[in-house]
Coordinates of C-alpha atoms in Angstrom, one line a residue:
M1270 CA -101.7 93.4 23.0
K1271 CA -103.7 91.3 20.7
S1272 CA -107.2 90.1 21.8
P1273 CA -107.8 86.5 22.7
I1274 CA -110.3 86.2 19.8
L1275 CA -107.7 87.2 17.4
R1276 CA -105.0 84.9 19.0
V1277 CA -107.6 82.0 18.6
T1278 CA -108.4 83.1 15.0
L1279 CA -104.9 83.1 14.1
F1280 CA -104.3 79.7 15.8
C1281 CA -107.1 78.3 13.9
F1282 CA -106.0 79.8 10.7
V1283 CA -102.4 78.4 10.9
A1284 CA -103.9 75.0 12.0
V1285 CA -106.1 74.6 8.9
I1286 CA -103.2 75.7 6.8
F1287 CA -100.9 73.0 8.3
A1288 CA -103.5 70.3 8.1
A1289 CA -104.1 71.1 4.4
A1290 CA -100.5 70.9 3.6
I1291 CA -100.2 67.4 5.3
G1292 CA -103.3 66.2 3.5
Y1293 CA -101.9 67.5 0.2
G1294 CA -98.8 65.7 0.7
S1295 CA -100.5 62.4 1.6
V1296 CA -102.7 62.8 -1.5
Q1297 CA -99.7 63.0 -3.6
L1298 CA -98.0 60.1 -2.0
Y1299 CA -101.0 57.9 -2.2
S1300 CA -101.5 59.1 -5.9
Q1301 CA -98.0 58.2 -6.9
L1302 CA -98.0 54.8 -5.2
Q1303 CA -101.5 53.9 -6.9
S1304 CA -100.2 55.0 -10.5
G1305 CA -97.2 52.6 -9.9
K1306 CA -94.8 55.4 -10.1
A1307 CA -93.0 56.6 -7.0
N1308 CA -89.6 58.1 -6.5
A1309 CA -86.8 57.6 -3.9
D1310 CA -88.0 61.2 -2.3
T1311 CA -91.5 59.6 -1.9
C1312 CA -90.3 56.6 -0.5
H1313 CA -89.7 58.0 3.1
N1314 CA -90.5 54.4 4.5
K1315 CA -88.3 51.9 2.6
G1316 CA -89.7 48.3 2.2
I1317 CA -87.5 45.2 2.0
D1318 CA -83.9 45.3 0.5
H1319 CA -83.8 42.3 -2.0
L1320 CA -80.2 41.3 -2.5
V1321 CA -78.6 39.9 -5.8
V1322 CA -75.2 38.6 -5.8
I1323 CA -72.9 37.9 -8.8
K1324 CA -70.8 35.0 -8.2
N1325 CA -68.9 33.0 -10.8
G1326 CA -70.5 34.6 -13.7
T1327 CA -74.2 34.0 -12.3
L1328 CA -76.7 36.1 -10.7
S1329 CA -78.4 34.7 -7.5
P1330 CA -81.5 35.0 -7.4
T1331 CA -82.1 35.7 -11.2
H1332 CA -85.7 37.1 -10.4
V1333 CA -86.8 39.2 -7.5
D1334 CA -90.6 40.1 -6.8
G1335 CA -90.9 43.3 -4.8
H1336 CA -93.1 46.3 -4.1
L1337 CA -92.9 49.8 -4.4
C1338 CA -90.4 51.4 -2.1
D1339 CA -88.5 48.1 -1.7
T1340 CA -84.9 48.3 -2.8
L1341 CA -82.8 46.1 -5.0
T1342 CA -79.0 45.7 -4.2
V1343 CA -76.6 44.1 -6.6
T1344 CA -73.3 42.9 -5.4
N1345 CA -70.4 41.9 -7.5
T1346 CA -68.2 39.3 -5.9
D1347 CA -66.4 38.2 -9.1
D1348 CA -62.8 39.5 -10.0
V1349 CA -64.5 40.8 -13.4
L1350 CA -65.5 44.4 -13.6
R1351 CA -69.4 44.5 -14.3
Y1352 CA -71.2 47.1 -16.3
M1353 CA -74.8 46.6 -15.1
A1354 CA -77.3 47.9 -17.3
F1355 CA -81.1 48.3 -17.2
G1356 CA -83.4 47.0 -20.1
R1357 CA -82.5 44.6 -22.8
H1358 CA -78.9 44.2 -24.2
D1359 CA -78.1 47.3 -26.3
E1360 CA -81.5 49.1 -25.4
H1361 CA -80.6 50.5 -22.1
V1362 CA -83.2 52.4 -20.2
A1363 CA -83.0 54.2 -17.0
Y1364 CA -84.5 52.8 -13.8
D1365 CA -84.6 55.1 -10.7
G1366 CA -82.2 57.4 -12.6
V1367 CA -79.8 54.7 -13.3
T1368 CA -79.0 53.6 -16.8
E1369 CA -75.8 51.8 -16.4
K1370 CA -73.5 51.3 -13.5
T1371 CA -69.9 50.1 -13.0
V1372 CA -69.5 47.6 -10.4
S1373 CA -66.0 46.3 -9.2
K1374 CA -65.3 43.2 -7.2
D1375 CA -66.8 43.5 -3.7
Q1376 CA -68.8 46.6 -4.7
S1377 CA -72.6 46.9 -4.8
F1378 CA -75.2 49.5 -5.9
T1379 CA -78.8 49.9 -4.6
I1380 CA -82.0 51.1 -6.6
T1381 CA -85.3 52.3 -5.1
M1382 CA -88.0 50.1 -6.7
N1383 CA -90.2 53.0 -7.6
Q1384 CA -92.0 51.9 -10.8
A1385 CA -94.4 49.2 -11.0
G1386 CA -93.8 46.5 -13.8
N1387 CA -91.5 43.9 -15.1
F1388 CA -87.9 44.9 -15.7
K1389 CA -84.7 43.3 -16.9
F1390 CA -81.1 44.2 -15.8
H1391 CA -77.7 42.7 -17.3
D1392 CA -74.1 43.1 -17.5
H1393 CA -73.5 44.9 -20.7
L1394 CA -70.1 43.4 -21.1
H1395 CA -71.2 39.8 -20.3
D1396 CA -75.0 39.7 -21.2
E1397 CA -75.3 36.0 -20.1
V1398 CA -75.2 37.8 -16.5
A1399 CA -78.8 38.9 -16.6
G1400 CA -81.7 39.1 -14.3
T1401 CA -85.4 40.3 -14.0
F1402 CA -87.5 41.9 -11.4
T1403 CA -91.1 42.6 -10.7
V1404 CA -92.7 45.6 -8.9
E1405 CA -96.1 45.4 -7.7

């Protein structure tokens, strides 16, 4: 049978390792949020869901202000198939792992606002359907 001192020592060792692991994870999350780059896995506590609706060929609202770990949901209510893309027209970039997304009538897609800055999105086939979002 193990001695009480050995059990206490083992318990303390495990507690220190556990505390260090939690502390490291917290530092990593804080570092990613401070640098303006988080990912969907980092954002365990989602923020506000900002809704953008495409109706009659226009976006409403055309601009969204959000924070890291908020989400942006775009819903297409038009009969027109939308080919939503991030970045400027013909210079698409990825945001939250999405470069382009096809959205049919009454469908939506959601991204996590995981990078700080100012961003553009648009319908690649109908580039007048365009909006922006800012992530602080």
